[in-house]
Amino acid sequence: MQSAESPKEIVSMSRESGVALVTGASRGIGPVIARELAGAGYRLVLTGRSQNEIETLAKELNAMAIPADLTDARQLEAMAAAAERSYGRIDVLVNNAGGDPQREFDAMTWDQNQAIIALNALAPIHLAHALLPGMLARGRGHIVNISSIAGRVSFPYTEAYAAAKDGLIGFTRVLRSDYRARGVIASVVILGAIRDAGQGDRTAKEVGLKLPSAGTSPASAVGRAVLTAINKDKAEIVVMPGPGRVLKAVMDLFPGLGPAMNRAAGANDTMRTVIEFRKQRLNG
Ligand SMILES: NC(=O)c1ccc[n+]([C@@H]2O[C@H](COP(=O)([O-])OP(=O)(O)OC[C@H]3O[C@@H](n4cnc5c(N)ncnc54)[C@H](OP(=O)(O)O)[C@@H]3O)[C@@H](O)[C@H]2O)c1
C-alpha cells in the first residue's frame, strides 16, 4: 500500500514536542494510548465526558483536560477550538472514543442505533474536519483513527457499530490519499479483542466470563501501534495476535468464514450471554 504513495520524508514529531489530542482518555484503552504518547515526548490534550477521570490523568501526564460529549456537535467544535488554543496547535489527533451498547440491532430504537454511528463515525470524522485546517496551514499533522475488526469478522450483534468502524476505515483511506502530499497523514489502527482494558475486559468481568489470552491482545499493543502508525507512516495496522492483516484480507475474500469462525470460537454463545445480561439489566 505504501509503495503506491509519493515518497515523503517522515519527521518524528515527538522529537519536536508535538501536541496530541486523545479522545476517550477517561478510561479503557485511551489512557494507555495517552501514556504511550506522553512517554514518547508528546504534550497532550485529553478529552472524554468524565471530567474527574480526564483531570486525574492530565495531572499524572502534565497534560490539559477538556471535557466534552463528542456526540454533541457544538461541544465537539468548542472542545476542538479550545484544544488548539491550549498549546497553539494540534499535531496529532487520536480518535479513540467509541464503543457499543452490546444489544440486538432490532431491540434498539432507531435513535439508539443512530447514537452508535454518531459516536463511532460522525464524531471522529467531525473532529478530523475541525482540526484539518490548522494542520494544513502548518503543513503537518497526523490523524489516527481507532477502528475495529468487528465488521470484517461479522462479530455478533454489532450491526451499527460495525458499519461505523468499517466506515472509519474507508474515511481514513481517502483522507490519507487526499492530504498526504500536503503533510497531513491519516492512519487507522484496527483492533481485535483487547483483554486487559476497555469495553471487552469490563464486559467479561461484569458478566463473569474469562477472556482467553489466545486470540486477544493487551492494551499496550494498541499504544505501541498508535506510535508506530505515526513514526512509520503506516496506512493501517491490525492489532491482533498473529498476522492480523492477513486475517482481515482473508475475511474480505471469504466473508462467509466470519460467522463460521465466530461459531467455532464460541463468540456467538458469548455474545448471546452478554446480550441476555444487558436485557435483564434493562428490564429490571
Ligand atoms: N476494547 C476492545 O476490545 C476494543 C476492540 C475493538 C475496538 N475497540 C475500540 O477502541 C476504542 C476504545 O475502546 P475502549 O474499549 O477503551 O472503550 P471504553 O473503555 O468504553 O472507553 C470509551 C471511551 O470513549 C469515551 N466516550 C464514550 N462516549 C463518549 C461521548 N459521547 N463523548 C465523548 N467521549 C465518549 C469514554 O469516556 P466518557 O465515558 O468519559 O465520555 C471513554 O473514555 C473504541 O473506539 C472502541 O470501539 C475496542
mmCIF file of C-alpha atoms and ligand atoms in Angstrom:
data_model
loop_
_atom_site.group_PDB
_atom_site.id
_atom_site.type_symbol
_atom_site.label_atom_id
_atom_site.label_comp_id
_atom_site.label_asym_id
_atom_site.label_seq_id
_atom_site.Cartn_x
_atom_site.Cartn_y
_atom_site.Cartn_z
ATOM 1 C CA MET A 1 0.000 0.000 0.000
ATOM 2 C CA GLN A 2 2.734 2.422 0.912
ATOM 3 C CA SER A 3 4.578 1.873 -2.382
ATOM 4 C CA ALA A 4 1.660 3.466 -4.282
ATOM 5 C CA GLU A 5 2.119 6.706 -2.376
ATOM 6 C CA SER A 6 4.543 9.506 -3.146
ATOM 7 C CA PRO A 7 7.747 9.161 -1.137
ATOM 8 C CA LYS A 8 7.892 11.552 1.772
ATOM 9 C CA GLU A 9 10.400 12.207 4.465
ATOM 10 C CA ILE A 10 8.927 11.153 7.777
ATOM 11 C CA VAL A 11 9.599 13.596 10.562
ATOM 12 C CA SER A 12 9.410 12.272 14.103
ATOM 13 C CA MET A 13 7.038 14.785 15.627
ATOM 14 C CA SER A 14 7.745 13.577 19.144
ATOM 15 C CA ARG A 15 11.298 14.899 18.891
ATOM 16 C CA GLU A 16 9.850 18.356 18.280
ATOM 17 C CA SER A 17 7.438 18.094 21.229
ATOM 18 C CA GLY A 18 4.343 17.583 19.130
ATOM 19 C CA VAL A 19 0.928 18.181 20.646
ATOM 20 C CA ALA A 20 -1.527 15.282 20.586
ATOM 21 C CA LEU A 21 -5.268 15.267 21.300
ATOM 22 C CA VAL A 22 -6.533 11.894 22.561
ATOM 23 C CA THR A 23 -10.281 11.261 22.726
ATOM 24 C CA GLY A 24 -11.788 8.663 25.053
ATOM 25 C CA ALA A 25 -8.991 9.342 27.544
ATOM 26 C CA SER A 26 -11.088 8.807 30.675
ATOM 27 C CA ARG A 27 -10.951 5.001 30.775
ATOM 28 C CA GLY A 28 -10.170 1.820 28.900
ATOM 29 C CA ILE A 29 -7.634 1.936 26.077
ATOM 30 C CA GLY A 30 -7.478 5.761 25.833
ATOM 31 C CA PRO A 31 -5.294 6.273 28.938
ATOM 32 C CA VAL A 32 -2.910 3.578 27.647
ATOM 33 C CA ILE A 33 -2.549 5.449 24.333
ATOM 34 C CA ALA A 34 -2.115 8.743 26.212
ATOM 35 C CA ARG A 35 0.672 7.318 28.424
ATOM 36 C CA GLU A 36 2.455 5.882 25.379
ATOM 37 C CA LEU A 37 2.381 9.260 23.600
ATOM 38 C CA ALA A 38 3.465 11.092 26.771
ATOM 39 C CA GLY A 39 6.366 8.640 27.094
ATOM 40 C CA ALA A 40 7.371 9.490 23.528
ATOM 41 C CA GLY A 41 7.535 13.193 24.406
ATOM 42 C CA TYR A 42 4.181 14.490 23.236
ATOM 43 C CA ARG A 43 2.333 17.213 25.090
ATOM 44 C CA LEU A 44 -1.233 16.054 25.482
ATOM 45 C CA VAL A 45 -4.774 17.317 25.441
ATOM 46 C CA LEU A 46 -7.185 14.737 26.870
ATOM 47 C CA THR A 47 -10.926 14.594 26.352
ATOM 48 C CA GLY A 48 -13.924 12.497 27.400
ATOM 49 C CA ARG A 49 -17.194 13.217 29.201
ATOM 50 C CA SER A 50 -15.898 12.177 32.637
ATOM 51 C CA GLN A 51 -14.234 15.330 33.900
ATOM 52 C CA ASN A 52 -12.721 13.812 37.083
ATOM 53 C CA GLU A 53 -11.073 10.937 35.211
ATOM 54 C CA ILE A 54 -9.510 13.060 32.476
ATOM 55 C CA GLU A 55 -8.331 15.630 35.026
ATOM 56 C CA THR A 56 -6.689 12.902 37.125
ATOM 57 C CA LEU A 57 -4.869 11.537 34.083
ATOM 58 C CA ALA A 58 -3.970 15.072 32.962
ATOM 59 C CA LYS A 59 -2.315 15.673 36.365
ATOM 60 C CA GLU A 60 -0.308 12.464 36.023
ATOM 61 C CA LEU A 61 0.838 13.324 32.496
ATOM 62 C CA ASN A 62 1.166 17.096 32.932
ATOM 63 C CA ALA A 63 -1.498 17.474 30.253
ATOM 64 C CA MET A 64 -4.603 19.565 29.542
ATOM 65 C CA ALA A 65 -8.093 18.122 30.147
ATOM 66 C CA ILE A 66 -11.089 19.401 28.197
ATOM 67 C CA PRO A 67 -14.358 17.528 28.829
ATOM 68 C CA ALA A 68 -16.881 17.159 26.006
ATOM 69 C CA ASP A 69 -19.648 14.901 24.760
ATOM 70 C CA LEU A 70 -18.489 14.169 21.215
ATOM 71 C CA THR A 71 -21.988 13.237 20.052
ATOM 72 C CA ASP A 72 -22.944 16.885 20.577
ATOM 73 C CA ALA A 73 -21.601 18.779 17.554
ATOM 74 C CA ARG A 74 -21.376 22.102 19.378
ATOM 75 C CA GLN A 75 -19.465 20.600 22.321
ATOM 76 C CA LEU A 76 -17.141 18.828 19.891
ATOM 77 C CA GLU A 77 -16.347 22.035 17.995
ATOM 78 C CA ALA A 78 -15.846 24.039 21.197
ATOM 79 C CA MET A 79 -13.503 21.323 22.553
ATOM 80 C CA ALA A 80 -11.502 21.224 19.284
ATOM 81 C CA ALA A 81 -11.093 25.013 19.317
ATOM 82 C CA ALA A 82 -10.069 25.015 22.999
ATOM 83 C CA ALA A 83 -7.609 22.166 22.349
ATOM 84 C CA GLU A 84 -5.952 24.115 19.519
ATOM 85 C CA ARG A 85 -5.738 27.228 21.705
ATOM 86 C CA SER A 86 -4.236 25.339 24.670
ATOM 87 C CA TYR A 87 -0.796 24.773 23.104
ATOM 88 C CA GLY A 88 -1.326 26.814 19.938
ATOM 89 C CA ARG A 89 -1.755 23.742 17.705
ATOM 90 C CA ILE A 90 -2.716 20.089 17.471
ATOM 91 C CA ASP A 91 -0.217 17.941 15.543
ATOM 92 C CA VAL A 92 -1.736 14.544 16.261
ATOM 93 C CA LEU A 93 -5.389 13.626 16.674
ATOM 94 C CA VAL A 94 -6.114 10.156 18.058
ATOM 95 C CA ASN A 95 -9.807 9.400 17.509
ATOM 96 C CA ASN A 96 -10.134 6.686 20.138
ATOM 97 C CA ALA A 97 -13.516 7.394 21.814
ATOM 98 C CA GLY A 98 -16.049 4.774 20.842
ATOM 99 C CA GLY A 99 -17.972 1.749 21.954
ATOM 100 C CA ASP A 100 -21.086 -0.305 21.525
ATOM 101 C CA PRO A 101 -24.066 -0.894 23.850
ATOM 102 C CA GLN A 102 -23.927 -4.662 23.064
ATOM 103 C CA ARG A 103 -27.595 -5.051 22.283
ATOM 104 C CA GLU A 104 -29.523 -6.569 19.387
ATOM 105 C CA PHE A 105 -29.962 -4.275 16.365
ATOM 106 C CA ASP A 106 -33.747 -4.757 16.268
ATOM 107 C CA ALA A 107 -34.131 -4.391 20.038
ATOM 108 C CA MET A 108 -32.623 -0.904 19.949
ATOM 109 C CA THR A 109 -34.615 2.122 18.855
ATOM 110 C CA TRP A 110 -33.514 3.972 15.765
ATOM 111 C CA ASP A 111 -32.192 6.793 17.983
ATOM 112 C CA GLN A 112 -30.030 4.280 19.861
ATOM 113 C CA ASN A 113 -28.618 2.920 16.597
ATOM 114 C CA GLN A 114 -28.017 6.453 15.375
ATOM 115 C CA ALA A 115 -26.144 7.276 18.594
ATOM 116 C CA ILE A 116 -23.715 4.422 17.863
ATOM 117 C CA ILE A 117 -22.973 5.901 14.420
ATOM 118 C CA ALA A 118 -22.688 9.384 15.938
ATOM 119 C CA LEU A 119 -20.034 8.311 18.448
ATOM 120 C CA ASN A 120 -18.052 5.856 16.311
ATOM 121 C CA ALA A 121 -18.177 7.500 12.874
ATOM 122 C CA LEU A 122 -19.555 11.041 12.859
ATOM 123 C CA ALA A 123 -17.539 12.282 15.851
ATOM 124 C CA PRO A 124 -14.110 11.181 14.545
ATOM 125 C CA ILE A 125 -14.891 12.496 11.053
ATOM 126 C CA HIS A 126 -16.153 15.791 12.519
ATOM 127 C CA LEU A 127 -13.037 16.181 14.705
ATOM 128 C CA ALA A 128 -10.776 15.492 11.724
ATOM 129 C CA HIS A 129 -12.715 18.130 9.776
ATOM 130 C CA ALA A 130 -12.358 20.642 12.614
ATOM 131 C CA LEU A 131 -8.595 20.144 13.088
ATOM 132 C CA LEU A 132 -7.525 19.606 9.476
ATOM 133 C CA PRO A 133 -7.367 23.323 8.515
ATOM 134 C CA GLY A 134 -4.801 24.041 11.264
ATOM 135 C CA MET A 135 -2.734 21.002 10.270
ATOM 136 C CA LEU A 136 -2.822 22.028 6.599
ATOM 137 C CA ALA A 137 -1.856 25.611 7.458
ATOM 138 C CA ARG A 138 1.232 24.276 9.305
ATOM 139 C CA GLY A 139 1.882 21.667 6.603
ATOM 140 C CA ARG A 140 1.955 18.763 9.041
ATOM 141 C CA GLY A 141 -0.323 16.620 11.113
ATOM 142 C CA HIS A 142 -1.336 13.041 11.779
ATOM 143 C CA ILE A 143 -4.840 11.694 12.332
ATOM 144 C CA VAL A 144 -5.022 8.203 13.853
ATOM 145 C CA ASN A 145 -8.446 6.577 13.886
ATOM 146 C CA ILE A 146 -9.133 3.608 16.157
ATOM 147 C CA SER A 147 -11.358 1.099 14.385
ATOM 148 C CA SER A 148 -12.418 -2.483 14.976
ATOM 149 C CA ILE A 149 -12.282 -5.815 13.167
ATOM 150 C CA ALA A 150 -15.954 -6.364 14.198
ATOM 151 C CA GLY A 151 -17.398 -5.729 10.729
ATOM 152 C CA ARG A 152 -14.789 -7.817 8.909
ATOM 153 C CA VAL A 153 -15.404 -10.889 11.085
ATOM 154 C CA SER A 154 -19.206 -10.388 11.315
ATOM 155 C CA PHE A 155 -18.911 -10.145 15.096
ATOM 156 C CA PRO A 156 -22.394 -10.883 16.517
ATOM 157 C CA TYR A 157 -24.833 -8.047 17.330
ATOM 158 C CA THR A 158 -22.633 -5.198 16.102
ATOM 159 C CA GLU A 159 -24.580 -4.005 13.022
ATOM 160 C CA ALA A 160 -24.434 -0.219 13.581
ATOM 161 C CA TYR A 161 -21.056 -0.386 15.352
ATOM 162 C CA ALA A 162 -19.539 -2.445 12.512
ATOM 163 C CA ALA A 163 -20.952 -0.024 9.926
ATOM 164 C CA ALA A 164 -19.361 2.900 11.773
ATOM 165 C CA LYS A 165 -15.997 1.202 12.289
ATOM 166 C CA ASP A 166 -15.775 -0.088 8.688
ATOM 167 C CA GLY A 167 -16.811 3.418 7.589
ATOM 168 C CA LEU A 168 -13.920 4.844 9.568
ATOM 169 C CA ILE A 169 -11.502 2.594 7.656
ATOM 170 C CA GLY A 170 -12.838 3.943 4.337
ATOM 171 C CA PHE A 171 -12.718 7.525 5.626
ATOM 172 C CA THR A 172 -9.093 7.106 6.712
ATOM 173 C CA ARG A 173 -8.014 5.694 3.337
ATOM 174 C CA VAL A 174 -9.467 8.599 1.372
ATOM 175 C CA LEU A 175 -8.266 11.227 3.869
ATOM 176 C CA ARG A 176 -4.760 9.772 3.660
ATOM 177 C CA SER A 177 -4.809 9.784 -0.113
ATOM 178 C CA ASP A 178 -6.137 13.352 -0.403
ATOM 179 C CA TYR A 179 -3.970 15.185 2.148
ATOM 180 C CA ARG A 180 -0.708 13.250 2.418
ATOM 181 C CA ALA A 181 1.037 15.375 -0.203
ATOM 182 C CA ARG A 182 0.134 18.455 1.890
ATOM 183 C CA GLY A 183 1.725 16.990 5.014
ATOM 184 C CA VAL A 184 -1.307 15.573 6.809
ATOM 185 C CA ILE A 185 -1.169 11.821 7.284
ATOM 186 C CA ALA A 186 -4.059 9.545 8.218
ATOM 187 C CA SER A 187 -3.729 6.059 9.702
ATOM 188 C CA VAL A 188 -6.220 3.563 11.011
ATOM 189 C CA VAL A 189 -5.484 1.131 13.830
ATOM 190 C CA ILE A 190 -7.919 -1.790 13.643
ATOM 191 C CA LEU A 191 -8.396 -3.649 16.901
ATOM 192 C CA GLY A 192 -9.324 -7.229 17.613
ATOM 193 C CA ALA A 193 -10.338 -8.130 21.185
ATOM 194 C CA ILE A 194 -8.312 -6.352 23.879
ATOM 195 C CA ARG A 195 -8.010 -8.377 27.067
ATOM 196 C CA ASP A 196 -6.801 -6.113 29.878
ATOM 197 C CA ALA A 197 -8.527 -2.739 29.439
ATOM 198 C CA GLY A 198 -11.586 -1.306 27.769
ATOM 199 C CA GLN A 199 -15.084 -2.431 26.996
ATOM 200 C CA GLY A 200 -14.390 -6.129 26.273
ATOM 201 C CA ASP A 201 -12.431 -6.542 29.505
ATOM 202 C CA ARG A 202 -15.115 -4.684 31.509
ATOM 203 C CA THR A 203 -17.936 -6.742 29.976
ATOM 204 C CA ALA A 204 -16.140 -10.020 30.672
ATOM 205 C CA LYS A 205 -15.719 -9.055 34.333
ATOM 206 C CA GLU A 206 -19.318 -7.825 34.604
ATOM 207 C CA VAL A 207 -20.817 -10.961 33.078
ATOM 208 C CA GLY A 208 -18.349 -13.314 34.771
ATOM 209 C CA LEU A 209 -16.566 -14.553 31.652
ATOM 210 C CA LYS A 210 -12.832 -15.009 31.292
ATOM 211 C CA LEU A 211 -11.204 -13.503 28.211
ATOM 212 C CA PRO A 212 -8.666 -16.013 26.883
ATOM 213 C CA SER A 213 -5.165 -14.715 26.240
ATOM 214 C CA ALA A 214 -5.143 -16.668 22.951
ATOM 215 C CA GLY A 215 -6.798 -14.569 20.251
ATOM 216 C CA THR A 216 -6.704 -11.362 22.299
ATOM 217 C CA SER A 217 -4.124 -8.571 22.640
ATOM 218 C CA PRO A 218 -3.021 -6.413 25.569
ATOM 219 C CA ALA A 219 -3.928 -2.702 25.522
ATOM 220 C CA SER A 220 -0.215 -1.864 25.482
ATOM 221 C CA ALA A 221 -0.146 -3.231 21.905
ATOM 222 C CA VAL A 222 -2.642 -0.519 20.907
ATOM 223 C CA GLY A 223 -0.476 2.211 22.435
ATOM 224 C CA ARG A 224 2.557 0.903 20.553
ATOM 225 C CA ALA A 225 0.551 0.596 17.315
ATOM 226 C CA VAL A 226 -0.557 4.244 17.522
ATOM 227 C CA LEU A 227 3.063 5.365 17.943
ATOM 228 C CA THR A 228 4.217 3.086 15.111
ATOM 229 C CA ALA A 229 1.481 4.436 12.831
ATOM 230 C CA ILE A 230 2.768 7.970 13.470
ATOM 231 C CA ASN A 231 6.509 7.313 13.408
ATOM 232 C CA LYS A 232 6.484 4.878 10.483
ATOM 233 C CA ASP A 233 3.685 6.490 8.481
ATOM 234 C CA LYS A 234 1.520 3.357 8.369
ATOM 235 C CA ALA A 235 -1.767 3.354 6.453
ATOM 236 C CA GLU A 236 -3.306 0.539 8.504
ATOM 237 C CA ILE A 237 -2.227 -1.544 11.469
ATOM 238 C CA VAL A 238 -4.280 -4.502 12.690
ATOM 239 C CA VAL A 239 -3.805 -5.223 16.398
ATOM 240 C CA MET A 240 -4.478 -8.934 16.675
ATOM 241 C CA PRO A 241 -2.247 -11.844 17.616
ATOM 242 C CA GLY A 242 -0.621 -13.455 14.593
ATOM 243 C CA PRO A 243 -0.862 -11.978 11.117
ATOM 244 C CA GLY A 244 -3.851 -9.687 11.742
ATOM 245 C CA ARG A 245 -3.660 -8.025 8.333
ATOM 246 C CA VAL A 246 -3.736 -11.424 6.643
ATOM 247 C CA LEU A 247 -6.804 -12.457 8.649
ATOM 248 C CA LYS A 248 -8.536 -9.199 7.676
ATOM 249 C CA ALA A 249 -7.689 -9.786 3.981
ATOM 250 C CA VAL A 250 -8.917 -13.405 4.154
ATOM 251 C CA MET A 251 -12.214 -12.190 5.661
ATOM 252 C CA ASP A 252 -12.628 -9.773 2.756
ATOM 253 C CA LEU A 253 -12.033 -12.579 0.252
ATOM 254 C CA PHE A 254 -14.260 -15.105 2.043
ATOM 255 C CA PRO A 255 -16.886 -13.190 4.077
ATOM 256 C CA GLY A 256 -18.733 -16.451 4.830
ATOM 257 C CA LEU A 257 -15.819 -17.503 7.042
ATOM 258 C CA GLY A 258 -16.677 -14.863 9.678
ATOM 259 C CA PRO A 259 -19.875 -16.435 11.048
ATOM 260 C CA ALA A 260 -18.317 -19.924 10.917
ATOM 261 C CA MET A 261 -15.273 -18.666 12.797
ATOM 262 C CA ASN A 262 -17.450 -16.945 15.411
ATOM 263 C CA ARG A 263 -19.387 -20.164 15.937
ATOM 264 C CA ALA A 264 -16.215 -22.227 16.254
ATOM 265 C CA ALA A 265 -14.547 -19.731 18.601
ATOM 266 C CA GLY A 266 -17.632 -19.535 20.831
ATOM 267 C CA ALA A 267 -18.167 -15.826 20.083
ATOM 268 C CA ASN A 268 -21.846 -16.389 19.246
ATOM 269 C CA ASP A 269 -22.529 -18.064 22.598
ATOM 270 C CA THR A 270 -20.501 -15.486 24.493
ATOM 271 C CA MET A 271 -22.275 -12.556 22.852
ATOM 272 C CA ARG A 272 -25.681 -14.210 23.386
ATOM 273 C CA THR A 273 -24.812 -14.353 27.116
ATOM 274 C CA VAL A 274 -23.811 -10.673 27.056
ATOM 275 C CA ILE A 275 -26.997 -9.662 25.179
ATOM 276 C CA GLU A 276 -29.182 -11.548 27.676
ATOM 277 C CA PHE A 277 -27.273 -9.954 30.559
ATOM 278 C CA ARG A 278 -27.879 -6.452 29.105
ATOM 279 C CA LYS A 279 -31.559 -7.278 28.504
ATOM 280 C CA GLN A 280 -32.042 -8.373 32.133
ATOM 281 C CA ARG A 281 -30.300 -5.244 33.379
ATOM 282 C CA LEU A 282 -32.609 -3.056 31.257
ATOM 283 C CA ASN A 283 -35.723 -4.899 32.410
ATOM 284 C CA GLY A 284 -35.064 -4.622 35.963
HETATM 285 N N1 LIG B 1 -11.897 -2.969 23.983
HETATM 286 C C1 LIG B 1 -11.842 -3.671 22.860
HETATM 287 O O1 LIG B 1 -11.691 -4.911 22.901
HETATM 288 C C2 LIG B 1 -11.972 -2.967 21.517
HETATM 289 C C3 LIG B 1 -11.977 -3.771 20.351
HETATM 290 C C4 LIG B 1 -12.100 -3.150 19.131
HETATM 291 C C5 LIG B 1 -12.161 -1.762 19.037
HETATM 292 N N2 LIG B 1 -12.169 -1.001 20.174
HETATM 293 C C6 LIG B 1 -12.239 0.463 20.040
HETATM 294 O O2 LIG B 1 -11.237 1.046 20.858
HETATM 295 C C7 LIG B 1 -11.674 2.336 21.297
HETATM 296 C C8 LIG B 1 -11.559 2.434 22.808
HETATM 297 O O3 LIG B 1 -12.436 1.468 23.360
HETATM 298 P P1 LIG B 1 -12.408 1.017 24.878
HETATM 299 O O4 LIG B 1 -12.581 -0.447 24.876
HETATM 300 O O5 LIG B 1 -11.274 1.637 25.575
HETATM 301 O O6 LIG B 1 -13.789 1.654 25.376
HETATM 302 P P2 LIG B 1 -14.207 2.188 26.825
HETATM 303 O O7 LIG B 1 -13.378 1.577 27.889
HETATM 304 O O8 LIG B 1 -15.682 2.008 26.892
HETATM 305 O O9 LIG B 1 -13.849 3.723 26.737
HETATM 306 C C9 LIG B 1 -14.531 4.524 25.813
HETATM 307 C C10 LIG B 1 -14.012 5.930 25.896
HETATM 308 O O10 LIG B 1 -14.791 6.740 24.987
HETATM 309 C C11 LIG B 1 -15.349 7.831 25.698
HETATM 310 N N3 LIG B 1 -16.679 8.168 25.232
HETATM 311 C C12 LIG B 1 -17.762 7.352 25.156
HETATM 312 N N4 LIG B 1 -18.841 8.036 24.753
HETATM 313 C C13 LIG B 1 -18.426 9.328 24.577
HETATM 314 C C14 LIG B 1 -19.079 10.522 24.189
HETATM 315 N N5 LIG B 1 -20.386 10.542 23.876
HETATM 316 N N6 LIG B 1 -18.358 11.654 24.118
HETATM 317 C C15 LIG B 1 -17.049 11.652 24.439
HETATM 318 N N7 LIG B 1 -16.359 10.565 24.804
HETATM 319 C C16 LIG B 1 -17.052 9.407 24.879
HETATM 320 C C17 LIG B 1 -15.420 7.358 27.163
HETATM 321 O O11 LIG B 1 -15.330 8.461 28.038
HETATM 322 P P3 LIG B 1 -16.574 9.071 28.864
HETATM 323 O O12 LIG B 1 -17.481 7.944 29.222
HETATM 324 O O13 LIG B 1 -15.882 9.730 29.992
HETATM 325 O O14 LIG B 1 -17.183 10.028 27.917
HETATM 326 C C18 LIG B 1 -14.167 6.511 27.286
HETATM 327 O O15 LIG B 1 -13.060 7.301 27.601
HETATM 328 C C19 LIG B 1 -13.111 2.495 20.791
HETATM 329 O O16 LIG B 1 -13.113 3.240 19.601
HETATM 330 C C20 LIG B 1 -13.549 1.064 20.530
HETATM 331 O O17 LIG B 1 -14.577 0.994 19.575
HETATM 332 C C21 LIG B 1 -12.076 -1.577 21.417
#
